[in-house]
Amino acid sequence: MNGLVPELHDVLKLTDLHHYNITKWDKDRYNLYSKYLPKTETWRGVLSHHCPAPSWEQVDFYPTEPDTFFLAIADNLASSFSRPSAEEKGTGIFRTHKMWKHEILEHTDVRLGENKQIIDLLQFLATDPSWTSFLEKYKGLLIQRPEDAHQGKNITSLYTHCCLTGQFYRLLKGYPEFKVVTEDLQNKTQSEIYKLIGQKMSQWQLTIVRIKLHSFLNPFRARDLNFLSELEELKNELLNAYRDNIYFETSDEIHLILAEEQKISDITQIAREKGFWIEMVKARRPLYEIKPNPETMKSPKYDNLYDLPPQIAPPICSLCQAAKATKDWPNDYILSHRKLCSDCTELITNNPLATVVELLCESDRENLQDILQESAREELCETCFNIRSKEPKLPKLGTWWYNQTSNVAWLKIKLNFDHLLSTLSHIYSSTFQTSSPTEIRFSVIREFQDDYNEFLRSIQKDILSSFNYEDVEVLLDDFFCLKINRLGESLKLLGIYYRLLQEFLPNFLKITPSPLKFTIVCANLKFPFSEVWRNIEKADDDIYVSIVNRGTMQSTITALPALVANSSMKYRQSSLHKLAKVEEVSIKLAELTFKDRSDKEDFSTYSKLDNELRPVLDFRSILTFTKLIED
Amino acid sequence: MAAFIKYELRSDALCMGERTKGGIFRPCVKTAIPYSQISGALRKKFGSVQIHAAGYLAENNGCNRTNYFAYSPRDKAKSISKVPIKLEFLSKVHGTVFVIVNDQILNLPERFEIYMGALISKGFGLCQLTKLAVLEEKPPIQGLLRTRIPLNRKEIFGIRNVLQPVYGYLFEPSSPTTGTYVLSLFENSLVIAPEFLIYPKKGG
């Protein structure tokens, strides 16, 4: 027995029948289907999870048990619009319109309408299926069918709504302080239950929390990038532990709904053990007032959660600066991770590695070849030592490192959650011609999550197929490192980004600031990663390309088509090279050279660049762009 | 809240090392002038332990450029050179320093020079300080901290409330050869503090 499966509460929306009031079914059809009606807890949830205002609609079934009462509230919280505003009549549009995609012009009704289809569904429901087994049969349909078919309300799929309802249901039901008992509900009129729901939604409070995970460790060596694997592991651990609390996540951010604030301390503790601290914003409000962005709720609280001692006696860890150093790199690593002969073990136990390299036996010197290339001594804390000691999970990066590869391009795609909400609100208002800003609710964000993940997977796939497989290291879902022979190769990434935005998120190409931030940092591989990371963290432009110590290019997303078009245009290389060289002396001189008409060929190149890019880039960015196309 | 004397700081080359180090790479602080660095340098110059100061580096283009210096420290006892290290430093340094006014520093000169940071024997760290103004007490406001101040010194800098800290550690000497690392507020901590120490932000 699966009990009441909250995700299945709207299962009748897959059909063309009334989805909760069976008395409104056509009489003949009711007679045909009645013998197949399930007798399960889930079916009770299907029929009695709605409690509309009696003035709007009188219903025979409404919540009279705690589980259906929680289900009614969960259903409300997981809807894409607050229920009262959805009371509109009109022809339904039974296809989900995703706001980040172009509008679907063809409106096919995907619902099940044939008797056999409906009987099949009812018979399947009578077997009391779990949500997982239901998905095996009907997931495709759930994804196509919108939660609300009214024009302008069809912006989230039934699938997303059902998943989110399940999450809210378990969250509410599992919190002991949200108490409602059968006696509170039985023998009550629809009006009384309707009022009680409103009362509880004003009384009960939930906390919306946005956390960003930051590593204490400042990575300097290829091995230190193991912190990214730690980040991934930590995030997966949190995703598993707080599955029902999370409504959105990126590679380093998690957005949660919590009934108990104590869970924040638990999360901090888990993060601290793995070498991370947490940047947090939260707000606790009644259910009526919760929104996906805690910053837009009343009285948001900001905090950074660390758990650090007030003092640390020297030595302090060189990598994290947040704990006492108790390990000696590389000696302690060699002694704990490599097998050496007894003589060499004694040498390393008593002396810094750099001073005894020549005294090691040939076999052990061979064994330590990789370590000997990084012979500087460092004092590390236990956590940083353990991260660095793990086998590098980015083997290609290590190979480039030791093969003295010169340049790499670091690509990071970031998502600005505030910009995401404002962009979606803007798209909605302009698509459906509303005068006031539209409130974006949890279900829309959840709907976006799946498409965003798909977009990132496609970026990864495209990069791996456009570059030599051996030249690409996937650090995170949204973070890549590419070995490049010429700086200009990094412009290929702009082309990939543009193509996939057109495919997955075309409406984002029109609005600035974009929710997505595309950042490329080109640097020598040995340039300290901590500096690259700082550059990436700092970048907040829609498109940001930095060539370390040589310039940056910043632009809005609306400039992307022009940048992509120009990156494949033919420009006179000697003119570009000249401009880059002049800029090394003075940017003002470069600006004069750019406008100088004395050399016709140079001027023709510069005026072409000026015409193409000046509308979308400032002069410094044009200079950086020329360095990219010139190389 | 105490009054502050505002100084302009200029230096040709300055290397204020970060605590975090990457083997042979030694990064430098690029935005703040930490309490430990400037207070230590001023105390050394004027011989008073009651000097408390902090500041930040200017952000305008053309100054505070990042450069690199390769250096091979020498172990004189063993007469060997150690592995060469690459140090980051700033050139054309321009910053602002705020010194807390107290009885002992009422008579600080209008202009003076100090040595601050690392590699002083290699010609780095000479800084010229020029008095710009005495800042009067004003109500603190909310914003992001632009400098690094030990947590136990926040009150004397007029930091009334720490809303969202960014923590790190600064070295606090207890004798010429010993000391400890103390928990400190770093740049971008959200605080309620005197206007000149912060970037106004987040409802400030």
Coordinates of N, CA and C in Angstrom, one line a residue, chain A residues 218 220-221 279-280 302-304 306 308-316 318-322 354-355 375-376 378 527-528 531 534 549 620, chain B residues 18-25 27-28 30 61 68 78 80 83 88 163-171 179-183 186 190 202:
Chain A
N218 N 41.8 28.2 -1.0 CA 42.1 29.0 -2.1 C 43.0 28.2 -3.0
F220 N 45.6 26.7 -5.5 CA 46.8 27.2 -6.3 C 47.3 26.2 -7.2
R221 N 47.2 24.9 -6.9 CA 47.8 23.8 -7.7 C 46.6 23.0 -8.3
E279 N 27.1 31.4 2.4 CA 26.5 32.7 2.3 C 25.0 32.5 2.2
M280 N 24.3 33.2 3.1 CA 22.9 32.9 3.2 C 22.0 34.1 3.3
Y302 N 20.3 38.4 6.3 CA 21.5 38.0 5.5 C 22.6 37.5 6.6
D303 N 23.3 36.5 6.2 CA 24.3 36.0 7.1 C 25.3 35.2 6.4
N304 N 26.5 35.2 6.9 CA 27.5 34.2 6.4 C 27.8 33.3 7.5
Y306 N 30.0 30.5 9.3 CA 31.3 30.0 9.3 C 31.6 28.9 10.4
L308 N 34.0 29.5 13.2 CA 35.5 29.7 13.2 C 35.9 30.0 14.7
P309 N 37.1 29.6 15.1 CA 37.6 30.0 16.4 C 38.0 31.4 16.4
P310 N 38.0 32.1 17.6 CA 38.4 33.5 17.6 C 39.9 33.7 17.4
Q311 N 40.7 32.7 17.7 CA 42.1 32.8 17.6 C 42.7 31.5 17.0
I312 N 43.8 31.7 16.3 CA 44.5 30.5 15.8 C 46.0 30.7 16.1
A313 N 46.6 29.8 16.8 CA 48.0 29.9 17.0 C 48.8 29.5 15.8
P314 N 49.9 30.2 15.5 CA 50.6 29.8 14.2 C 51.1 28.4 14.3
P315 N 51.3 27.7 13.2 CA 51.1 28.2 11.8 C 49.7 28.1 11.4
I316 N 49.3 29.0 10.5 CA 47.9 29.0 10.0 C 48.0 28.3 8.6
S318 N 48.0 27.5 4.9 CA 48.3 28.4 3.7 C 47.2 28.5 2.7
L319 N 46.4 27.5 2.7 CA 45.4 27.5 1.6 C 44.0 28.1 2.0
C320 N 43.6 27.8 3.3 CA 42.3 28.3 3.7 C 42.3 29.5 4.6
Q321 N 43.4 29.6 5.3 CA 43.5 30.7 6.3 C 42.4 30.6 7.3
A322 N 41.9 29.5 7.6 CA 40.8 29.4 8.5 C 41.0 28.3 9.6
A354 N 62.8 19.2 -0.3 CA 63.6 19.9 -1.3 C 65.1 19.7 -1.0
T355 N 65.4 19.4 0.3 CA 66.8 19.4 0.7 C 67.4 17.9 0.6
S375 N 58.1 21.1 -5.4 CA 58.8 20.8 -4.1 C 58.7 21.9 -3.1
A376 N 58.0 23.0 -3.3 CA 57.8 24.0 -2.3 C 57.1 23.5 -1.1
E378 N 54.7 23.5 2.1 CA 53.5 24.3 2.6 C 52.9 23.7 3.9
F527 N 48.9 30.3 -14.2 CA 48.5 31.5 -13.5 C 47.6 31.0 -12.4
P528 N 47.8 31.5 -11.2 CA 47.1 30.9 -10.0 C 45.6 30.9 -10.2
E531 N 43.2 33.4 -8.5 CA 43.0 34.6 -9.2 C 42.0 34.5 -10.3
R534 N 38.7 34.4 -8.7 CA 38.3 35.7 -8.2 C 37.7 36.5 -9.3
N549 N 45.9 40.0 -17.6 CA 46.9 41.0 -17.8 C 46.9 41.7 -19.2
R620 N 37.5 49.8 -24.8 CA 38.4 48.8 -24.2 C 38.0 47.4 -24.6
Chain B
E18 N 49.2 38.2 1.2 CA 48.0 37.5 1.8 C 48.5 36.4 2.6
R19 N 47.7 36.0 3.6 CA 48.1 34.9 4.4 C 48.1 33.6 3.6
T20 N 47.1 33.5 2.6 CA 47.0 32.3 1.8 C 48.2 32.4 0.8
K21 N 48.9 31.2 0.7 CA 50.0 31.2 -0.2 C 49.9 29.9 -1.0
G22 N 50.4 30.0 -2.2 CA 50.3 28.8 -3.1 C 51.7 28.3 -3.4
G23 N 52.4 27.7 -2.5 CA 53.7 27.1 -2.8 C 54.6 28.2 -3.2
I24 N 55.0 28.2 -4.5 CA 55.9 29.2 -4.9 C 55.3 30.5 -5.3
F25 N 53.9 30.6 -5.2 CA 53.3 31.9 -5.6 C 52.7 32.6 -4.4
P27 N 50.5 35.6 -3.3 CA 49.6 36.7 -3.7 C 49.6 37.9 -2.8
C28 N 49.2 39.0 -3.2 CA 49.2 40.2 -2.3 C 47.8 40.7 -2.2
K30 N 44.9 43.2 -2.6 CA 44.7 44.2 -3.7 C 43.7 45.2 -3.5
N61 N 41.3 53.6 -12.5 CA 42.3 53.1 -13.4 C 43.6 53.7 -13.4
Y68 N 54.6 41.3 -10.9 CA 55.2 40.1 -10.3 C 56.7 40.2 -10.1
K78 N 72.8 27.9 5.8 CA 73.3 26.7 5.0 C 74.0 27.2 3.7
I80 N 72.6 28.3 1.0 CA 72.0 27.8 -0.2 C 70.8 28.7 -0.5
V83 N 64.0 27.5 -3.1 CA 63.2 27.4 -4.4 C 62.7 28.9 -4.7
E88 N 53.5 38.6 -5.9 CA 52.7 39.6 -6.5 C 53.0 40.9 -5.7
L163 N 26.3 42.5 10.2 CA 25.1 41.8 9.7 C 25.4 40.6 8.9
Q164 N 26.5 40.6 8.1 CA 26.8 39.5 7.3 C 28.4 39.5 7.2
P165 N 29.0 38.8 8.1 CA 30.5 38.9 8.1 C 31.2 38.1 7.0
V166 N 32.3 38.6 6.5 CA 33.2 37.8 5.7 C 34.5 37.7 6.6
Y167 N 34.7 36.5 7.1 CA 35.8 36.4 8.0 C 37.1 35.9 7.4
G168 N 38.2 36.3 8.1 CA 39.5 35.8 7.8 C 40.3 36.0 9.0
Y169 N 41.6 35.8 8.9 CA 42.4 36.0 10.1 C 43.5 37.0 9.8
L170 N 43.8 37.9 10.8 CA 45.0 38.8 10.7 C 45.9 38.5 11.8
F171 N 47.2 38.7 11.6 CA 48.2 38.4 12.6 C 48.3 39.5 13.6
G179 N 53.1 35.8 18.2 CA 51.8 36.4 18.0 C 50.8 35.3 17.7
T180 N 49.6 35.8 17.3 CA 48.6 34.8 17.1 C 47.7 35.4 15.9
Y181 N 46.9 34.5 15.3 CA 46.0 34.9 14.3 C 44.6 35.2 14.9
V182 N 44.1 36.4 14.7 CA 42.8 36.7 15.3 C 41.7 36.8 14.3
L183 N 40.5 36.4 14.6 CA 39.4 36.4 13.7 C 39.1 37.8 13.4
F186 N 36.7 40.9 7.1 CA 37.4 41.2 5.8 C 36.5 42.1 4.9
L190 N 29.0 42.8 5.5 CA 27.9 43.7 5.6 C 27.9 44.2 7.0
K202 N 22.9 47.3 -0.1 CA 21.9 46.5 0.6 C 21.1 47.3 1.5

